[in-house]
Coordinates of C-alpha atoms in Angstrom, one line a residue:
M1 CA 232.3 -29.9 -67.2
R2 CA 236.0 -29.8 -66.6
K3 CA 235.7 -26.4 -65.0
Y4 CA 233.2 -27.6 -62.4
F5 CA 235.3 -30.7 -61.7
L6 CA 238.4 -28.5 -61.0
R7 CA 236.3 -26.4 -58.6
I8 CA 235.2 -29.3 -56.5
I9 CA 238.7 -30.8 -56.4
L10 CA 240.2 -27.4 -55.3
L11 CA 237.5 -26.9 -52.7
F12 CA 238.2 -30.2 -50.9
L13 CA 242.0 -29.7 -51.3
L14 CA 241.9 -26.3 -49.6
L15 CA 239.5 -27.4 -46.9
F16 CA 241.9 -30.3 -46.1
L17 CA 245.0 -28.2 -46.1
F18 CA 244.0 -24.9 -44.5
K19 CA 240.9 -25.6 -42.4
E20 CA 242.0 -26.5 -38.8
K21 CA 239.3 -28.1 -36.7
V22 CA 239.5 -29.0 -33.1
F23 CA 236.9 -31.6 -32.1
A24 CA 237.3 -31.1 -28.4
D25 CA 235.1 -29.8 -25.6
V26 CA 236.5 -29.2 -22.1
I27 CA 233.9 -29.8 -19.5
L28 CA 234.2 -28.4 -16.0
L29 CA 233.7 -31.1 -13.3
W30 CA 234.5 -29.6 -10.0
P31 CA 233.6 -27.3 -8.2
P32 CA 230.0 -27.2 -9.5
N33 CA 228.2 -24.0 -10.2
G34 CA 227.0 -22.3 -7.0
F35 CA 229.3 -24.4 -4.7
N36 CA 230.1 -22.7 -1.4
S37 CA 233.4 -24.1 -0.1
P38 CA 234.1 -24.0 3.6
E39 CA 237.8 -24.2 2.9
D40 CA 239.9 -21.7 1.0
K41 CA 242.0 -24.4 -0.8
I42 CA 240.1 -25.7 -3.9
T43 CA 241.1 -28.4 -6.4
A44 CA 239.5 -27.7 -9.8
E45 CA 238.9 -30.6 -12.1
W46 CA 237.9 -30.9 -15.8
E47 CA 237.8 -33.4 -18.7
N48 CA 238.5 -33.2 -22.4
T49 CA 236.2 -35.1 -24.9
D50 CA 239.1 -35.4 -27.4
S51 CA 241.5 -38.1 -26.3
S52 CA 243.1 -38.5 -29.8
Q53 CA 245.9 -35.9 -29.2
P54 CA 247.6 -34.1 -26.3
Y55 CA 246.5 -30.6 -25.2
L56 CA 247.8 -27.7 -23.2
Y57 CA 245.7 -26.2 -20.5
K58 CA 245.6 -23.0 -18.5
F59 CA 243.5 -22.4 -15.4
Q60 CA 242.0 -18.9 -15.3
F61 CA 240.0 -17.2 -12.5
S62 CA 238.7 -13.8 -11.9
D63 CA 236.3 -11.8 -9.7
S64 CA 234.3 -11.0 -12.9
P65 CA 232.7 -13.4 -15.4
Y66 CA 234.2 -11.2 -18.2
F67 CA 237.8 -12.0 -17.2
R68 CA 239.2 -8.5 -17.5
V69 CA 241.9 -9.7 -15.1
T70 CA 243.0 -13.4 -15.1
V71 CA 245.6 -15.2 -13.1
S72 CA 246.7 -18.6 -14.5
T73 CA 249.1 -21.5 -14.1
S74 CA 251.8 -22.2 -16.6
P75 CA 250.5 -24.5 -19.4
K76 CA 251.3 -28.2 -18.9
E77 CA 250.5 -31.2 -21.0
E78 CA 247.8 -33.5 -19.8
I79 CA 246.9 -31.7 -16.6
F80 CA 243.2 -32.2 -15.7
S81 CA 243.2 -30.6 -12.2
H82 CA 244.7 -27.6 -10.5
T83 CA 244.8 -26.8 -6.7
R84 CA 244.9 -23.2 -5.6
T85 CA 244.2 -21.2 -2.4
F86 CA 241.6 -18.4 -2.7
I87 CA 240.7 -15.4 -0.6
K88 CA 237.9 -16.0 1.8
F89 CA 234.4 -14.4 1.4
Q90 CA 235.0 -14.0 -2.3
L91 CA 233.1 -15.0 -5.4
I92 CA 235.2 -16.8 -8.0
Y93 CA 234.6 -17.2 -11.7
W94 CA 236.8 -19.7 -13.5
R95 CA 237.3 -21.4 -16.9
I96 CA 239.9 -23.5 -18.7
A97 CA 241.8 -22.2 -21.8
Y98 CA 243.1 -25.0 -24.0
H99 CA 244.9 -25.7 -27.3
P100 CA 246.2 -28.7 -29.2
L101 CA 249.9 -29.3 -28.5
S102 CA 250.6 -29.9 -32.2
T103 CA 249.6 -26.4 -33.2
W104 CA 250.7 -24.5 -30.1
Q105 CA 252.0 -21.0 -30.9
N106 CA 251.9 -19.4 -27.4
I107 CA 248.2 -18.5 -27.8
F108 CA 245.2 -20.3 -26.4
Q109 CA 242.3 -20.2 -28.9
Y110 CA 239.7 -22.3 -27.2
Y111 CA 237.9 -21.9 -23.9
S112 CA 235.5 -23.9 -21.7
D113 CA 232.3 -22.6 -20.3
I114 CA 232.5 -20.3 -17.3
G115 CA 231.9 -21.7 -13.8
V116 CA 231.2 -19.9 -10.5
F117 CA 231.8 -20.8 -6.9
A118 CA 232.6 -19.1 -3.6
V119 CA 234.7 -19.4 -0.5
N120 CA 232.7 -18.9 2.7
K121 CA 230.1 -17.0 0.8
K122 CA 226.7 -17.9 -0.6
V123 CA 226.3 -17.8 -4.3
S124 CA 223.0 -16.3 -5.4
E125 CA 220.6 -17.7 -8.0
E126 CA 221.1 -14.5 -10.0
E127 CA 224.9 -15.0 -10.2
I128 CA 224.5 -18.6 -11.3
E129 CA 221.9 -17.6 -13.9
E130 CA 224.3 -14.8 -15.2
V131 CA 227.0 -17.4 -15.9
L132 CA 224.6 -19.8 -17.6
E133 CA 223.3 -17.0 -19.8
I134 CA 226.8 -15.9 -20.8
N135 CA 227.7 -19.5 -21.7
R136 CA 224.5 -19.8 -23.8
K137 CA 225.3 -16.6 -25.7
N138 CA 228.9 -17.7 -26.3
K139 CA 227.7 -21.0 -27.8
I140 CA 225.3 -19.1 -30.2
V141 CA 228.1 -16.8 -31.3
E142 CA 230.5 -19.7 -31.8
E143 CA 228.0 -21.6 -33.9
Q144 CA 227.3 -18.5 -36.1
E145 CA 231.1 -17.9 -36.6
E146 CA 231.5 -21.6 -37.7
E147 CA 228.7 -21.2 -40.2
E148 CA 230.1 -18.0 -41.6
E149 CA 233.6 -19.6 -41.9
E150 CA 232.2 -22.5 -43.8
I151 CA 230.2 -20.3 -46.2
S152 CA 233.2 -18.0 -46.6
S153 CA 235.5 -20.9 -47.5
E154 CA 233.1 -22.2 -50.2
E155 CA 232.7 -18.8 -51.7
D156 CA 236.5 -18.2 -51.8
V157 CA 237.1 -21.4 -53.6
L158 CA 234.1 -21.5 -56.0
I159 CA 235.2 -18.6 -58.1
D160 CA 234.7 -18.2 -61.8
I161 CA 238.2 -18.5 -63.3
E162 CA 237.3 -17.0 -66.6
E163 CA 235.6 -14.0 -65.1
E164 CA 238.5 -13.5 -62.7
K165 CA 240.9 -13.4 -65.6
E166 CA 238.8 -10.8 -67.4
E167 CA 238.7 -8.6 -64.2
E168 CA 242.5 -8.8 -63.8
E169 CA 242.9 -7.4 -67.3
K170 CA 240.5 -4.5 -66.4
S171 CA 242.3 -3.7 -63.2
E172 CA 245.3 -1.8 -64.6
E173 CA 243.9 1.6 -63.8
V174 CA 242.3 3.1 -60.7
V175 CA 238.5 3.3 -60.9
Q176 CA 237.0 6.4 -59.4
P177 CA 234.2 6.0 -56.9
I178 CA 230.7 6.1 -58.4
L179 CA 227.8 7.6 -56.5
E180 CA 224.6 5.4 -56.7
E181 CA 221.5 6.1 -54.7
G182 CA 223.2 7.6 -51.6
E183 CA 226.0 5.0 -51.6
I184 CA 229.6 5.0 -52.7
V185 CA 230.4 2.0 -54.8
V186 CA 234.2 1.3 -55.2
Q187 CA 234.8 -1.2 -58.0
R188 CA 237.7 -3.7 -58.1
A189 CA 240.8 -1.5 -58.7
S190 CA 244.5 -1.4 -58.3
Y191 CA 245.3 1.2 -55.6
E192 CA 249.0 2.1 -55.1
G193 CA 250.1 -1.4 -56.3
S194 CA 247.6 -3.4 -54.2
M195 CA 244.6 -5.3 -55.4
V196 CA 241.3 -4.4 -53.6
E197 CA 237.9 -6.0 -53.9
T198 CA 234.5 -4.5 -54.8
V199 CA 233.0 -3.0 -51.6
T200 CA 229.9 -1.0 -50.9
L201 CA 230.3 1.8 -48.3
Y202 CA 227.9 4.3 -46.9
K203 CA 228.1 7.9 -47.7
Q204 CA 229.0 9.0 -44.2
A205 CA 232.4 7.2 -44.4
V206 CA 233.6 9.0 -47.6
E207 CA 236.0 11.4 -45.9
N208 CA 237.8 8.5 -44.0
I209 CA 237.8 6.2 -47.0
L210 CA 239.4 8.7 -49.4
S211 CA 242.0 9.8 -47.0
P212 CA 245.7 10.0 -48.2
E213 CA 246.6 7.0 -45.9
G214 CA 244.4 4.7 -48.0
F215 CA 241.1 2.8 -47.8
L216 CA 239.5 1.6 -44.6
W217 CA 237.3 -1.2 -45.8
N218 CA 234.0 -2.4 -44.3
V219 CA 234.0 0.2 -41.5
K220 CA 231.3 2.9 -41.1
S221 CA 233.4 5.1 -38.9
S222 CA 230.6 7.6 -38.1
T223 CA 228.6 4.9 -36.3
G224 CA 231.3 2.4 -35.4
D225 CA 229.2 -0.3 -37.1
V226 CA 231.6 -3.1 -38.1
L227 CA 229.9 -5.6 -40.3
G228 CA 226.7 -5.3 -38.3
V229 CA 228.4 -5.5 -34.9
K230 CA 228.0 -2.4 -32.9
T231 CA 231.2 -1.1 -31.3
S232 CA 232.4 2.3 -30.0
N233 CA 233.5 5.2 -32.2
A234 CA 236.2 4.1 -34.7
E235 CA 237.9 7.4 -34.5
D236 CA 239.6 6.6 -31.2
V237 CA 241.8 3.8 -32.5
V238 CA 245.1 3.8 -30.7
C239 CA 246.5 0.4 -31.8
K240 CA 246.3 -1.5 -35.1
F241 CA 246.9 -5.2 -35.6
D242 CA 246.9 -7.4 -38.7
F243 CA 245.4 -11.0 -38.2
L244 CA 246.4 -13.7 -40.7
K245 CA 246.7 -17.5 -40.4
N246 CA 245.6 -17.4 -36.7
R247 CA 248.5 -15.0 -35.9
Y248 CA 248.6 -11.3 -35.3
E249 CA 251.1 -8.6 -36.1
T250 CA 251.4 -5.2 -34.4
I251 CA 251.3 -2.5 -37.0
Y252 CA 251.3 0.4 -34.5
C253 CA 250.3 1.2 -31.0
N254 CA 250.2 4.7 -29.7
I255 CA 248.6 4.5 -26.2
P256 CA 248.5 8.0 -24.6
K257 CA 251.1 8.5 -21.9
L258 CA 250.4 9.2 -18.3
K259 CA 249.7 12.8 -17.2
I260 CA 251.3 13.2 -13.8
L261 CA 249.4 15.8 -11.8
K262 CA 251.1 15.6 -8.4
E263 CA 254.2 14.0 -6.9
Q264 CA 255.1 14.6 -3.3
H265 CA 257.1 13.1 -0.4
Y266 CA 255.4 12.8 3.0
H267 CA 257.5 12.6 6.2
F268 CA 256.3 10.1 8.8
G269 CA 258.6 9.5 11.8
D270 CA 262.1 8.7 10.4
E271 CA 260.7 7.5 7.0
Y272 CA 259.1 9.0 3.9
S273 CA 256.2 8.0 1.8
L274 CA 255.4 9.0 -1.8
L275 CA 252.1 10.3 -3.1
V276 CA 251.4 10.3 -6.9
E277 CA 248.3 11.6 -8.6
A278 CA 247.9 11.1 -12.4
N279 CA 245.5 10.6 -15.3
Q280 CA 245.7 7.5 -17.4
K281 CA 243.7 6.0 -20.3
T282 CA 241.6 3.1 -18.9
S283 CA 239.7 2.2 -22.1
F284 CA 240.2 2.8 -25.8
N285 CA 239.7 1.2 -29.2
I286 CA 241.9 -1.1 -31.2
Q287 CA 241.6 -2.1 -34.8
V288 CA 242.2 -5.7 -36.0
D289 CA 242.3 -6.2 -39.8
E290 CA 241.5 -9.8 -40.8
Y291 CA 243.3 -11.1 -43.9
V292 CA 243.3 -14.3 -45.8
C293 CA 245.8 -15.7 -48.3
D294 CA 244.4 -15.8 -51.8
F295 CA 245.1 -18.8 -53.9
H296 CA 244.7 -18.3 -57.7
L297 CA 245.3 -21.2 -60.0
L298 CA 246.4 -18.8 -62.8
K299 CA 248.8 -17.0 -60.5
P300 CA 251.8 -19.2 -59.8
K301 CA 253.3 -16.8 -57.2
T302 CA 250.3 -17.5 -55.0
W303 CA 251.1 -21.2 -55.0
F304 CA 254.1 -20.7 -52.7
K305 CA 253.7 -17.2 -51.3
C306 CA 250.8 -15.6 -49.4
E307 CA 249.0 -12.9 -51.3
K308 CA 247.1 -11.1 -48.6
R309 CA 243.5 -10.0 -49.0
L310 CA 241.6 -7.9 -46.5
V311 CA 238.4 -9.6 -45.3
K312 CA 237.2 -7.1 -42.7
S313 CA 238.3 -4.5 -40.2
N314 CA 237.2 -4.9 -36.6
I315 CA 237.0 -2.0 -34.1
L316 CA 237.2 -3.4 -30.6
S317 CA 236.7 -1.5 -27.3
V318 CA 239.2 -2.8 -24.8
F319 CA 239.8 -2.3 -21.1
P320 CA 243.5 -3.0 -20.7
N321 CA 245.1 -4.6 -17.7
I322 CA 247.1 -1.9 -15.9
S323 CA 250.0 -2.5 -13.5
L324 CA 252.0 0.1 -11.6
R325 CA 255.4 -0.3 -9.9
I326 CA 257.6 2.2 -8.0
L327 CA 261.4 1.6 -8.3
Y328 CA 263.5 3.3 -5.7
D329 CA 267.2 3.9 -6.1
D330 CA 267.2 2.0 -9.4
S331 CA 267.0 -1.4 -7.5
K332 CA 264.5 -1.5 -4.7
L333 CA 260.8 -2.0 -5.4
L334 CA 258.7 0.2 -3.1
P335 CA 255.4 -1.4 -1.9
I336 CA 252.3 0.4 -3.0
L337 CA 250.5 1.1 0.2
S338 CA 247.2 2.4 -1.2
F339 CA 245.6 2.9 -4.6
S340 CA 242.3 4.5 -5.5
S341 CA 240.9 5.4 -9.0
Q342 CA 237.9 7.0 -10.4
G343 CA 237.5 7.0 -14.2
D344 CA 240.8 7.9 -15.7
H345 CA 242.1 9.5 -12.5
F346 CA 244.2 7.7 -9.9
L347 CA 246.0 8.4 -6.6
L348 CA 248.6 6.1 -5.1
S349 CA 250.8 6.1 -2.1
A350 CA 254.1 4.1 -1.9
G351 CA 256.8 3.7 0.8
N352 CA 258.5 3.5 3.0
Y353 CA 262.1 4.7 2.5
K354 CA 264.8 6.6 4.3
D355 CA 266.4 9.0 1.7
P356 CA 264.1 11.3 -0.3
K357 CA 266.9 12.4 -2.5
R358 CA 267.3 9.0 -4.3
R359 CA 265.9 8.3 -7.8
V360 CA 262.2 7.3 -7.9
V361 CA 260.8 5.9 -11.1
L362 CA 257.1 5.0 -11.8
I363 CA 256.8 2.0 -14.1
H364 CA 253.4 2.0 -15.8
T365 CA 252.3 -1.0 -18.0
Y366 CA 249.3 -1.6 -20.3
R367 CA 248.4 -5.1 -21.3
I368 CA 245.9 -5.4 -24.2
V369 CA 244.1 -8.7 -24.6
G370 CA 241.9 -9.4 -27.7
R371 CA 240.7 -12.9 -27.1
E372 CA 239.0 -13.6 -30.4
F373 CA 242.2 -12.8 -32.3
G374 CA 244.7 -14.0 -29.8
V375 CA 246.1 -10.5 -29.4
L376 CA 248.3 -10.0 -26.4
H377 CA 250.2 -6.7 -26.5
E378 CA 252.2 -5.1 -23.7
E379 CA 253.3 -1.4 -23.5
K380 CA 255.6 -0.3 -20.7
N381 CA 256.6 3.3 -19.9
S382 CA 258.9 4.7 -17.2
Y383 CA 258.4 8.1 -15.6
L384 CA 261.2 9.7 -13.5
L385 CA 259.6 11.4 -10.6
S386 CA 260.9 14.6 -8.9
P387 CA 258.6 14.8 -5.9
K388 CA 258.7 17.8 -3.7
L389 CA 259.5 17.2 -0.1
L390 CA 257.0 18.5 2.4
N391 CA 258.1 19.8 5.8
N392 CA 257.7 17.7 8.9
I393 CA 254.0 17.6 10.0
T394 CA 253.1 20.5 12.3
N395 CA 249.9 21.0 14.2
T396 CA 248.3 22.8 11.2
E397 CA 249.6 20.1 8.7
K398 CA 248.4 17.1 10.6
P399 CA 246.3 15.0 8.2
F400 CA 243.7 13.5 10.6
S401 CA 240.8 14.9 12.6
F402 CA 239.7 13.9 16.1
P403 CA 237.9 10.5 16.1
F404 CA 234.9 11.8 18.1
E405 CA 232.3 14.6 17.7
R406 CA 233.7 16.2 20.9
L407 CA 237.0 16.2 22.8
I408 CA 237.2 13.1 25.1
G409 CA 239.9 12.4 27.7
V410 CA 242.5 9.7 27.7
T411 CA 243.0 6.7 30.0
Q412 CA 246.3 5.5 28.5
W413 CA 248.7 7.3 26.2
Y414 CA 250.8 5.9 23.4
G415 CA 254.3 4.4 24.2
N416 CA 255.9 2.7 27.2
T417 CA 253.3 3.1 29.9
A418 CA 252.9 1.7 33.4
F419 CA 250.5 -0.8 32.0
Q420 CA 252.0 -1.9 28.6
T421 CA 255.3 -1.8 26.9
P422 CA 254.6 -0.6 24.3
H423 CA 251.1 0.6 24.2
T424 CA 250.4 0.8 20.5
G425 CA 247.7 3.5 20.5
I426 CA 245.7 5.9 22.6
D427 CA 242.9 4.8 24.8
F428 CA 240.0 7.3 24.9
G429 CA 237.6 7.0 27.8
A430 CA 234.5 6.9 25.6
R431 CA 231.3 5.2 26.5
E432 CA 229.0 4.4 23.6
E433 CA 230.1 7.5 21.6
N434 CA 229.8 7.9 17.9
V435 CA 233.2 7.1 16.3
L436 CA 234.3 9.1 13.3
A437 CA 236.5 8.5 10.3
V438 CA 239.5 10.8 10.7
E439 CA 240.2 11.2 7.0
K440 CA 239.0 9.9 3.6
G441 CA 239.8 6.2 3.1
E442 CA 238.6 2.7 2.5
I443 CA 237.5 0.1 5.0
V444 CA 239.9 -2.7 4.5
A445 CA 239.3 -4.9 7.5
K446 CA 236.4 -5.6 9.9
G447 CA 235.9 -8.4 12.4
W448 CA 236.8 -9.7 15.8
D449 CA 240.4 -9.4 17.0
S450 CA 242.0 -12.4 18.8
Y451 CA 245.6 -12.0 17.6
F452 CA 246.9 -12.4 21.2
G453 CA 244.4 -15.0 22.2
E454 CA 240.9 -15.1 23.7
C455 CA 242.0 -13.5 27.0
N456 CA 243.7 -10.5 25.3
S457 CA 241.3 -9.5 22.6
G458 CA 240.7 -6.2 20.9
G459 CA 237.1 -7.2 20.4
N460 CA 235.2 -5.7 17.5
Y461 CA 237.5 -3.7 15.3
L462 CA 237.8 -1.7 12.0
R463 CA 240.9 -0.9 9.9
V464 CA 240.8 2.0 7.5
K465 CA 243.4 2.5 4.7
Q466 CA 243.8 6.3 4.4
E467 CA 244.4 8.2 1.2
N468 CA 248.0 9.1 2.2
G469 CA 248.9 5.4 2.7
M470 CA 248.6 5.2 6.5
N471 CA 246.2 2.9 8.3
T472 CA 244.0 3.8 11.3
V473 CA 242.5 1.1 13.5
Y474 CA 239.6 1.2 16.0
F475 CA 239.3 -1.5 18.7
H476 CA 236.7 -2.5 21.4
L477 CA 233.7 -1.3 19.3
A478 CA 230.2 -1.9 20.4
E479 CA 229.0 -2.0 16.8
S480 CA 230.1 -0.8 13.4
Y481 CA 228.1 0.8 10.6
V482 CA 230.4 0.1 7.6
N483 CA 231.6 -2.9 5.7
T484 CA 234.9 -3.8 4.0
G485 CA 235.2 -2.1 0.7
D486 CA 233.2 0.9 1.7
M487 CA 234.7 4.3 1.0
V488 CA 234.4 6.8 3.9
K489 CA 234.9 10.6 4.2
K490 CA 236.4 12.6 7.0
G491 CA 233.8 13.0 9.8
D492 CA 231.6 10.0 8.7
I493 CA 230.1 8.1 11.6
I494 CA 231.5 4.6 11.2
A495 CA 231.0 2.9 14.6
K496 CA 230.0 3.2 18.2
S497 CA 232.6 2.8 21.0
G498 CA 232.1 0.0 23.6
N499 CA 233.9 -2.5 25.7
S500 CA 234.1 -5.6 23.5
G501 CA 237.2 -7.9 24.0
A502 CA 239.2 -8.7 27.2
W503 CA 242.4 -8.1 29.0
N504 CA 244.0 -10.9 31.0
C505 CA 240.7 -12.7 30.7
Q506 CA 238.9 -9.8 32.5
P507 CA 236.1 -7.7 31.1
L508 CA 237.1 -4.2 30.0
G509 CA 235.8 -0.8 30.9
Y510 CA 234.3 1.3 28.1
H511 CA 237.0 2.9 25.9
L512 CA 238.2 3.2 22.3
H513 CA 241.8 2.0 21.5
F514 CA 242.8 4.0 18.5
E515 CA 246.0 3.4 16.4
T516 CA 247.8 5.1 13.6
R517 CA 250.0 3.0 11.5
L518 CA 252.4 4.0 8.7
N519 CA 251.2 1.1 6.7
Q520 CA 249.1 -2.0 7.2
N521 CA 251.6 -3.8 9.4
M522 CA 251.1 -4.0 13.2
N523 CA 254.7 -3.0 13.9
S524 CA 254.4 0.2 11.9
H525 CA 252.3 2.0 14.7
D526 CA 253.2 5.5 15.7
N527 CA 252.0 8.1 18.2
P528 CA 248.5 9.3 17.1
V529 CA 249.3 12.7 18.6
K530 CA 251.6 13.4 15.6
Y531 CA 248.8 13.0 13.1
I532 CA 245.6 14.1 14.8
N533 CA 245.0 17.8 14.3
A534 CA 243.5 18.7 17.8
D535 CA 244.2 21.0 20.7
W536 CA 245.9 18.3 22.8
D537 CA 246.2 20.7 25.8
S538 CA 242.5 20.5 26.1
V539 CA 242.5 16.7 26.1
P540 CA 242.8 15.6 29.7
T541 CA 244.3 12.5 31.3
L542 CA 241.2 11.0 33.1
N543 CA 241.4 10.2 36.8
Y544 CA 245.2 10.5 36.9
K545 CA 245.2 11.6 40.6
Q546 CA 243.6 8.3 41.6
I547 CA 245.6 6.3 39.0
P548 CA 249.0 8.1 38.4
G549 CA 250.2 5.4 36.0
R550 CA 247.9 7.0 33.4
L551 CA 250.3 9.9 33.0
T552 CA 253.0 7.7 31.6
G553 CA 253.8 7.2 28.0
E554 CA 254.3 9.9 25.3
N555 CA 252.0 12.3 27.1
P556 CA 251.8 15.6 25.2
H557 CA 251.3 17.5 28.6
P558 CA 253.3 15.5 31.2
G559 CA 252.1 15.8 34.8
R560 CA 248.4 16.3 34.0

């Protein structure tokens, strides 16, 4: 009778001392799911059902409901709204991370449901249903975890003290594995000075379990099955963390380094740009070992010091946040003009700078986030680049092709002309001709140009970010066949030339105004003749005898 009484007292004592409960639900109030905001400035609002203690909050948003990338405010006490400006025509997923101020340890452990809204964009029923389904699944998982924690706590406390004492006396020697009906049964044993519990493991894991490094409990590494939860192959573990008392400790992290494939300087005008091609690891597995502190009434040392016991090992597939920076001359941060990736391969262009002989360093950062265990680990590596300098672009090295299927004459050249100072591109006298992509790139802008007002409009336009970091722009289009975000190849038909827009409030004749820019800025324009690989001697100046002013500017064949 006394034994059972002690068990009950100990159970309630441990539950009171070690079981942290948060009786709080953060409810999203505004904007509601599916809201389409006509303005890009949104004030998000939420409430907390627990008013008994102060909380810290963090506003998180992403373009994905899985929050692989989050941007957040700094946590502040008792903040129930947050105002932020968002990009137009974008779908926004958001949630609130929260934690009691009294137990704050730089990690948010609790999250609200996920909400979805948009700025100048309709939210589909499928997108709303996706968020609702994710929230439903999250609630089911949380309820199951709470039930498992309660059962685990009761089992840990309600131990048979007399049997435990007998087992401790038997644990002086290592017990060899015993084969029983296709399984390996490892009994409770002392292994290199550490106590381990009785665990049943499948036969396929024998080689990993009996490795010289020690035991890998509860993991069937051939299948990646971790306590019934399917994960990826456990052999590709690059980082290992221990999780105890709601805190994690990094045991090791050996993320593969970048493999630089190409590094080159490109000379544009009087400046240079950098091109880097490399392979990186974009996904891998991490291992999180969960421990608890054992408390034994007959072991005084456990009264005041934690005796760790492994509960389970979790193999998690992670997609780390990756950031890239280019440091020039040890102090200046070069802007990344373009970035494209496919799988583990990426290509970036950075610039612009004057002296190609200065030090250039690529700073590559991995950020690993394991939400369920509060893991936040960052690995940063620097790579000193030694790019080769390419010669100035000659006719055979020009990167772009002609923007039409045939050679078409010019009505106004680039530079200071009789009509404009400066004229920022070349006007081709094209009437409803197919317009081509001059090189591989991404459509980064599409719309109606009214930068200089309604009376001096570029009309329908497209801007393409090229693979080498430059931008090409097409104005006065009749129509376009691509959308922002589309990837195009050299020679793809992307639009039809027209006469949209106006000049001095007058309608325009049919033509294509084509620009080449060193980057996305309007003032980075340069003469397209330098970059388009064409026989410019065969490209005439149209009607120059009737309109001599058309010969002005940076004409590659002055006088004709």
